[in-house]
Coordinates of C-alpha atoms in Angstrom, one line a residue:
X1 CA 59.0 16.7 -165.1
X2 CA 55.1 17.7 -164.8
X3 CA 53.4 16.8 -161.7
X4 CA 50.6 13.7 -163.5
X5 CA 54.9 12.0 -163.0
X6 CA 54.2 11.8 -159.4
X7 CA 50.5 10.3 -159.0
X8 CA 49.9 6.8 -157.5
X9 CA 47.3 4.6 -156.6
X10 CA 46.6 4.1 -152.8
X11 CA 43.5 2.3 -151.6
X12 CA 42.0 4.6 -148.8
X13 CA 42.4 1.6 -145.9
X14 CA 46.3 2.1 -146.3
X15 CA 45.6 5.1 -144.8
X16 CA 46.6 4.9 -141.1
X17 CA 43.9 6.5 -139.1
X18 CA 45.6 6.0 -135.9
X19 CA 49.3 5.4 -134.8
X20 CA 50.4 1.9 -133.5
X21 CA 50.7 1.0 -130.0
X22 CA 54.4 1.6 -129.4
X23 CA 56.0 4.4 -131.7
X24 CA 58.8 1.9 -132.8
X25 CA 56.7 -0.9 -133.9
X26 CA 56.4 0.1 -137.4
X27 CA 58.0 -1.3 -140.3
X28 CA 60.9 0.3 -142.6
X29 CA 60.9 -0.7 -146.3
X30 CA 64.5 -0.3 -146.9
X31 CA 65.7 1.5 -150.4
X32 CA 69.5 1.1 -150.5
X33 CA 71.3 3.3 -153.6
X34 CA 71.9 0.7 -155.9
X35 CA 69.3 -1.0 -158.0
X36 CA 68.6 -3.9 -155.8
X37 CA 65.0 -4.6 -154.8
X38 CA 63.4 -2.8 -151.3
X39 CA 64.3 -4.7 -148.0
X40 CA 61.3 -5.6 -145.7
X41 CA 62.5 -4.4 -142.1
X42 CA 61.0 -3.4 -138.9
X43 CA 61.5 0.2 -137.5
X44 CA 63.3 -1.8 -134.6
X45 CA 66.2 -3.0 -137.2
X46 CA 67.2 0.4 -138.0
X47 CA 70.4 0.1 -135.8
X48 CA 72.0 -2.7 -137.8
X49 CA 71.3 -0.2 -141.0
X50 CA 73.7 2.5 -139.3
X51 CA 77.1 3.0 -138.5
X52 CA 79.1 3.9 -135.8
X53 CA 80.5 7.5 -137.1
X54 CA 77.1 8.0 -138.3
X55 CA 75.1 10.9 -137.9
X56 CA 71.1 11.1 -137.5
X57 CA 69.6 15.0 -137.9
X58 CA 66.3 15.1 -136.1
X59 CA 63.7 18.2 -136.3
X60 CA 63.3 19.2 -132.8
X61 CA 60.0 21.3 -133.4
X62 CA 56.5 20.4 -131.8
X63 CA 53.4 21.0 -132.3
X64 CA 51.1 23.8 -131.5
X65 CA 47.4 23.5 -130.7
X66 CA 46.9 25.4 -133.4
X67 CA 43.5 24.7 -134.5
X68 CA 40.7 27.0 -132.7
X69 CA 37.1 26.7 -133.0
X70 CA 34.5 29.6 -133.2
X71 CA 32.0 31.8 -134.7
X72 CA 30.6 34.9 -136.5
X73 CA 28.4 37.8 -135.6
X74 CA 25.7 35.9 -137.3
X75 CA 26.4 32.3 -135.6
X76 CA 28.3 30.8 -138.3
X77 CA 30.5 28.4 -138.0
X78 CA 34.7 29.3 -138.1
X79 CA 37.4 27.4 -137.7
X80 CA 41.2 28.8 -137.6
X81 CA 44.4 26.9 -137.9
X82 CA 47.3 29.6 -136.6
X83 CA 50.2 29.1 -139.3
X84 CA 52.5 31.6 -137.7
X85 CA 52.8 33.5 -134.8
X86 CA 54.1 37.2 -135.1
X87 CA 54.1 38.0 -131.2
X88 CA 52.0 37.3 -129.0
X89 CA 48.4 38.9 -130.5
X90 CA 49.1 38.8 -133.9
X91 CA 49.1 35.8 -136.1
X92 CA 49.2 34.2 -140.0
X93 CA 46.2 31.5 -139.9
X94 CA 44.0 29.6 -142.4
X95 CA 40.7 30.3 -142.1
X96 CA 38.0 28.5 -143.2
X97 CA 34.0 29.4 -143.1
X98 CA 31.0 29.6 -145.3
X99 CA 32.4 33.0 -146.6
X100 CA 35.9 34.5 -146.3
X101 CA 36.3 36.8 -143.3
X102 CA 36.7 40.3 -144.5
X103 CA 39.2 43.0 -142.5
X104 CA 37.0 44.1 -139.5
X105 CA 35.0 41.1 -138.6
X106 CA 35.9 39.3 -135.3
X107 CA 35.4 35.7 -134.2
X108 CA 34.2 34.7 -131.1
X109 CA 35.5 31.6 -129.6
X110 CA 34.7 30.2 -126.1
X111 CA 34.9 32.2 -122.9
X112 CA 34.0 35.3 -124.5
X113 CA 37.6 35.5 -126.1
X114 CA 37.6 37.1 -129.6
X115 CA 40.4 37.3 -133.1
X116 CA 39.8 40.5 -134.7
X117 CA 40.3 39.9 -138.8
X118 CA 43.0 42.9 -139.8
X119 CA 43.6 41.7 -143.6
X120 CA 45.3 38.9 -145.9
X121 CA 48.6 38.2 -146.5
X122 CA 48.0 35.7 -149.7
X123 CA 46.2 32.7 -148.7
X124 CA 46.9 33.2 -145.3
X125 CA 45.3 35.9 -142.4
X126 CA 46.5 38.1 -140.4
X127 CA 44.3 38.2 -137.0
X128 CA 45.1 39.6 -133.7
X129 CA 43.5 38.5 -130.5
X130 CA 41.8 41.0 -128.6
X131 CA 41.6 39.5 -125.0
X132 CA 44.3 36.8 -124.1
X133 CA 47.5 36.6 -126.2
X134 CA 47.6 33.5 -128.6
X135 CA 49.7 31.4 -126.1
X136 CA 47.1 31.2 -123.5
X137 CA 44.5 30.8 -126.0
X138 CA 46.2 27.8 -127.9
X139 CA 46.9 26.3 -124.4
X140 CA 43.4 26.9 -122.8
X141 CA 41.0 26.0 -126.3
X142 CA 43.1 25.0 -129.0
X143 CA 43.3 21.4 -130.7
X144 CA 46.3 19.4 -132.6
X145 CA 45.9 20.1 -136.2
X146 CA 46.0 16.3 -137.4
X147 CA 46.0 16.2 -141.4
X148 CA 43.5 16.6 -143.4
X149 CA 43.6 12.7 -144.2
X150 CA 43.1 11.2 -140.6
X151 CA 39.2 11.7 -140.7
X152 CA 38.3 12.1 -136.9
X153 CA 38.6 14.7 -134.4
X154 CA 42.0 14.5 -132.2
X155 CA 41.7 13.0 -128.9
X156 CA 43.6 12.6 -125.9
X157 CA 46.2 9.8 -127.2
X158 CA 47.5 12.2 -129.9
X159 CA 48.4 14.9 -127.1
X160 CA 51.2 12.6 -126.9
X161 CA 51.8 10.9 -130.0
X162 CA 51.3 13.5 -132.7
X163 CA 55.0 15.0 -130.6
X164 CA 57.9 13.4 -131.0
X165 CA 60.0 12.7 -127.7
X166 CA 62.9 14.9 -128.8
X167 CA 60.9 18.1 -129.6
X168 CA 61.6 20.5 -127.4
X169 CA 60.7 24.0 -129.4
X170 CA 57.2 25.0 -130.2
X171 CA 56.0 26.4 -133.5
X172 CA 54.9 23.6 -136.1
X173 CA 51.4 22.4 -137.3
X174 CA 51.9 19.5 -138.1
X175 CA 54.3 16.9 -136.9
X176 CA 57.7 16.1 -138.3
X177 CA 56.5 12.4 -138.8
X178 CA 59.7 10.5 -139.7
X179 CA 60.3 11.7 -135.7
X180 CA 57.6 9.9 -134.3
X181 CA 59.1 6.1 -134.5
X182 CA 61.9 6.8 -132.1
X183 CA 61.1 5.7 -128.8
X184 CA 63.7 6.1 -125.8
X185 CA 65.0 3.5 -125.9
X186 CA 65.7 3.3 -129.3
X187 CA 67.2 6.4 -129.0
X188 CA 69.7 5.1 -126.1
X189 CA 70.0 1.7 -128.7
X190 CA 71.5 3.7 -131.3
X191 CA 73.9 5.8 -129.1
X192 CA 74.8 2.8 -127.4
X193 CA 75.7 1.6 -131.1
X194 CA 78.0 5.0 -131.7
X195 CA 75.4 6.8 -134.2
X196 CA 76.2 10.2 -133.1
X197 CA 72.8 12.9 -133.3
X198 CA 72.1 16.5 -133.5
X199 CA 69.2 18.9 -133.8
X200 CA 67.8 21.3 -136.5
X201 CA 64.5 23.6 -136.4
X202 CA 61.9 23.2 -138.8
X203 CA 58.4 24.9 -137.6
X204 CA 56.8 22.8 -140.1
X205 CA 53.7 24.6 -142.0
X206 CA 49.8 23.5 -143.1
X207 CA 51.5 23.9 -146.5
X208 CA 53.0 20.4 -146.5
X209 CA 49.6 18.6 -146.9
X210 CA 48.9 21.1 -150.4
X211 CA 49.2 19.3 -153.8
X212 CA 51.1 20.8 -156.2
X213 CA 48.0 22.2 -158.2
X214 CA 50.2 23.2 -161.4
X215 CA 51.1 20.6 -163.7
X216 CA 54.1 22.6 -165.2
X217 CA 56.6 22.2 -161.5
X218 CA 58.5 25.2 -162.7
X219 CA 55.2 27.9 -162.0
X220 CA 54.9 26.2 -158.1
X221 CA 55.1 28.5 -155.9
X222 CA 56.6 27.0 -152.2
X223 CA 54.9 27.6 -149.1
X224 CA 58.0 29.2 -146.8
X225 CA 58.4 27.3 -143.4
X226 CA 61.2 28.9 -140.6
X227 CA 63.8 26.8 -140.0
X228 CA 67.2 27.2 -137.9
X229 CA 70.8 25.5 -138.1
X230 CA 72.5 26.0 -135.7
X231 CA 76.8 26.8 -135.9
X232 CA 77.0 23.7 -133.9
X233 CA 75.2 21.2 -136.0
X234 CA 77.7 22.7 -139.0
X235 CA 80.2 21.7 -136.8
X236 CA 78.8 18.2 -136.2
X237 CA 78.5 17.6 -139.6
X238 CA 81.5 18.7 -140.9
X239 CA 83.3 16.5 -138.1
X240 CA 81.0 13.6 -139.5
X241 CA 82.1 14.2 -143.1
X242 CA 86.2 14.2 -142.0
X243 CA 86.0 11.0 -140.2
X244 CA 84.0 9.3 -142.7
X245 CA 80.9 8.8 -141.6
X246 CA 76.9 9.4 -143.4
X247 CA 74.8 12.8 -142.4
X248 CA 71.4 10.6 -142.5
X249 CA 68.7 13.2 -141.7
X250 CA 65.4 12.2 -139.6
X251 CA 62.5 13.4 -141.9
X252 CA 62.0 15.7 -144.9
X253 CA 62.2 18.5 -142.6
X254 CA 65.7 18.1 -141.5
X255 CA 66.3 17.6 -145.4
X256 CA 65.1 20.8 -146.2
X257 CA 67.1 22.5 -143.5
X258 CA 69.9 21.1 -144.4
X259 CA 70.3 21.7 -147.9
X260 CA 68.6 25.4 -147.1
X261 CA 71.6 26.1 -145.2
X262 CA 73.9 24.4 -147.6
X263 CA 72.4 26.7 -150.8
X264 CA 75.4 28.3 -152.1
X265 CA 77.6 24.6 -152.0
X266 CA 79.0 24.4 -148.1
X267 CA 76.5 24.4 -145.1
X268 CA 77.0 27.3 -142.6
X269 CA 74.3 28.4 -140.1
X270 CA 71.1 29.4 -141.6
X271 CA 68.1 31.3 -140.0
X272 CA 65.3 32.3 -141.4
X273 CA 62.4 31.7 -143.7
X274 CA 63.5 28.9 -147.1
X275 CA 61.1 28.4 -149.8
X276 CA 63.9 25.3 -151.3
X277 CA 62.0 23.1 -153.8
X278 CA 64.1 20.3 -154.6
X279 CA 62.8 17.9 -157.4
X280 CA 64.5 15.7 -159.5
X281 CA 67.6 17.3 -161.0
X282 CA 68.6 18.5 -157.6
X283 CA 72.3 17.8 -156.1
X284 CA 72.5 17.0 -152.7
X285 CA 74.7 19.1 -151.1
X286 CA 74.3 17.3 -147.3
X287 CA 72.6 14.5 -146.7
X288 CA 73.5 11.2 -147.8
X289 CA 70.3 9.2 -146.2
X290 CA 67.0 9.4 -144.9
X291 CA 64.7 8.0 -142.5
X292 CA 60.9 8.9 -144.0
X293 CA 57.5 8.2 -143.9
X294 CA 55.7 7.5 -147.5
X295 CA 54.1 10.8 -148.5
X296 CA 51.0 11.8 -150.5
X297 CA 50.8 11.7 -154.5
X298 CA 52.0 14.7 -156.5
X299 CA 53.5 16.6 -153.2
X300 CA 56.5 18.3 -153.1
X301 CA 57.7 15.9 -150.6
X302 CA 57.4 12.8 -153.3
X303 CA 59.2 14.7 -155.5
X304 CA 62.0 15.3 -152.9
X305 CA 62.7 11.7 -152.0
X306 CA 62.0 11.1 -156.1
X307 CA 65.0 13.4 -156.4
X308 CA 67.2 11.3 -153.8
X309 CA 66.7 8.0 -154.8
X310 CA 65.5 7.9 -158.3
X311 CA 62.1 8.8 -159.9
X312 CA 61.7 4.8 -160.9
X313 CA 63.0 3.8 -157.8
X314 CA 60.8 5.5 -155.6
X315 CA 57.9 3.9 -158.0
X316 CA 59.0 0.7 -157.7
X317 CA 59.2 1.1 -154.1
X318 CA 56.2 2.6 -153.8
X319 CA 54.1 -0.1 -155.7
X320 CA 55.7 -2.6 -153.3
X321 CA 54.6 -0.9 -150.1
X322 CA 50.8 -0.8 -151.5
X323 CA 51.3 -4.6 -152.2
X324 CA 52.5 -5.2 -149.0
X325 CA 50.3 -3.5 -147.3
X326 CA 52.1 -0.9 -145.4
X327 CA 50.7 1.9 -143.5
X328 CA 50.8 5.4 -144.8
X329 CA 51.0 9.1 -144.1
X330 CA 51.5 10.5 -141.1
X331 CA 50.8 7.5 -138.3
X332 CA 51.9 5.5 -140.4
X333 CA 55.3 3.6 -141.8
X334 CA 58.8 4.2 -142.6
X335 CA 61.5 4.2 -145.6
X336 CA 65.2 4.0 -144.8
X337 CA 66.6 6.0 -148.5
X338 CA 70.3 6.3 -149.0
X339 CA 71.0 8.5 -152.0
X340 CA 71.1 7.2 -155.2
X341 CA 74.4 8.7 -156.2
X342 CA 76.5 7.9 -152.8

């Protein structure tokens, strides 16, 4: 397949700006695995779509203040979003400024703190921070890194609701969105109900928002993103699968973990940096459902839940949300997949 199979047509107001007033208020287009048209729900009916047996996988990274704000020598302008720490003065980031830093220069922020420029390492650079460690610095100036497609500043609301209420380890930048609909009680809901739940890492990366920019999907080149599965959640899941119950993972994140650790055909703990592209033609090794939000046009992550349910499916399902209206993106609504071949 070639990426133009994964465009669509979304009318900019679709785009949620903001998220809604209580995280579980959304609605969930549901996409069951057979060919029968999408099911209009509310995020709230997603316990009478589980089981009891069931098991939901939720990413339990947050979010860093990642983005910093400072300047040049010269005065102008820079602005840094930390991809990766490597300890605590040296760092992977974006960059971005009028021209590209060179090896050598430093950035001043506020407070007379400064990021010396040490060199590239491919689209990405490799800074070090001269005064206070990068910890301090992301607690004391740094800003959520909303996406590129919510087109204001973030303010004192997203503190909290750019987080999930699960996440308890820090390291993403950005948010692993399917996350953000659960609310407490929801959460006690659905264990009240029997739906069993475990964790996985994912520190998701700034790569998630970049279009494929090849039309030809076998030259993309994924962006690598640590993740962690634990031996426990193997156990978990393997205890789900022998009393007959569905691994439904919370997000695209706890996809890709999944099936990272699952790569050679049986999931064992993984650790480490995955670079998994699944597209349609993939088996699904783990999961057998999804909770999601609707992602943007010719991503990877289209093409994942293309692969899960069905290329047509998906844009079928797809036109139906812009019809009826549904929020997108990041603050915006959810999809309840169950695999196409289950």
């Amino acid at each position: 397949m070639k990426r133009s199979d994964f465009r669509f047509d979304l009318p900019p107001e679709l785009i949620a700006q903001r998220p809604l007033t209580q995280r579980s208020a959304s609605r969930l287009l549901a996409l069951d695995g057979d060919d029968s048209p999408p099911r209009d729900l509310l995020f709230t009916d997603l316990p009478g779509q589980l089981r009891p047996g069931d098991l939901l996988v939720f990413n339990d990274t947050r979010v860093m203040r990642a983005r910093l704000f400072g300047h040049k020598d010269t005065g102008g302008a820079v602005q840094v979003l930390i991809e990766r720490l490597l300890g605590p003065t040296e760092a992977l980031a974006q960059t971005r400024a009028a021209k590209a830093l060179k090896p050598g220069r430093v950035v001043h922020l506020a407070d007379g703190e400064r990021l010396e420029v040490l060199g590239r390492d491919g689209d990405l650079f490799r800074l070090r921070a001269l005064d206070s460690p990068f910890p301090a610095l992301m607690q004391s100036q740094g800003h959520l890194p909303l996406p590129p497609y919510i087109e204001r500043p973030d303010d004192d609301a997203d503190a909290e609701r750019y987080q999930t209420v699960f996440g308890t380890r820090e390291g993403a930048v950005a948010a692993p969105t399917a996350g953000l609909h659960f609310d407490q009680a929801l959460l006690e809901r659905l264990a009240a109900l029997g739906v069993e739940r475990t964790e996985v890492t994912l520190h998701v990366g700034a790569g998630t928002f970049q279009p494929v920019r090849v039309e030809d999907l076998d030259q993309h080149q994924m962006h690598a993103e640590w993740l962690e599965v634990s031996e426990g959640t193997c156990a978990r899941i393997a205890a789900t699968r022998a009393a007959g119950g569905r691994v439904v993972a919370v997000g695209t994140t706890s996809v890709r973990s999944l099936e990272s650790a699952a790569a050679d055909g049986e999931i064992r703990p993984f650790r480490g940096d995955s670079r998994i592209f699944i597209r349609p033609g993939y088996r699904f090794r783990v999961v057998d459902a999804m909770i999601t939000n609707f992602h943007l046009p010719q991503s990877t992550l289209l093409m994942l839940v293309s692969a899960f349910c069905g290329v047509e499916r998906i844009r079928a399902a797809y036109r139906h949300a812009v019809a009826e209206r549904y929020r997108f993106f990041s603050y915006g609504d959810a999809m309840l997949l169950t695999r196409r071949d289950h």
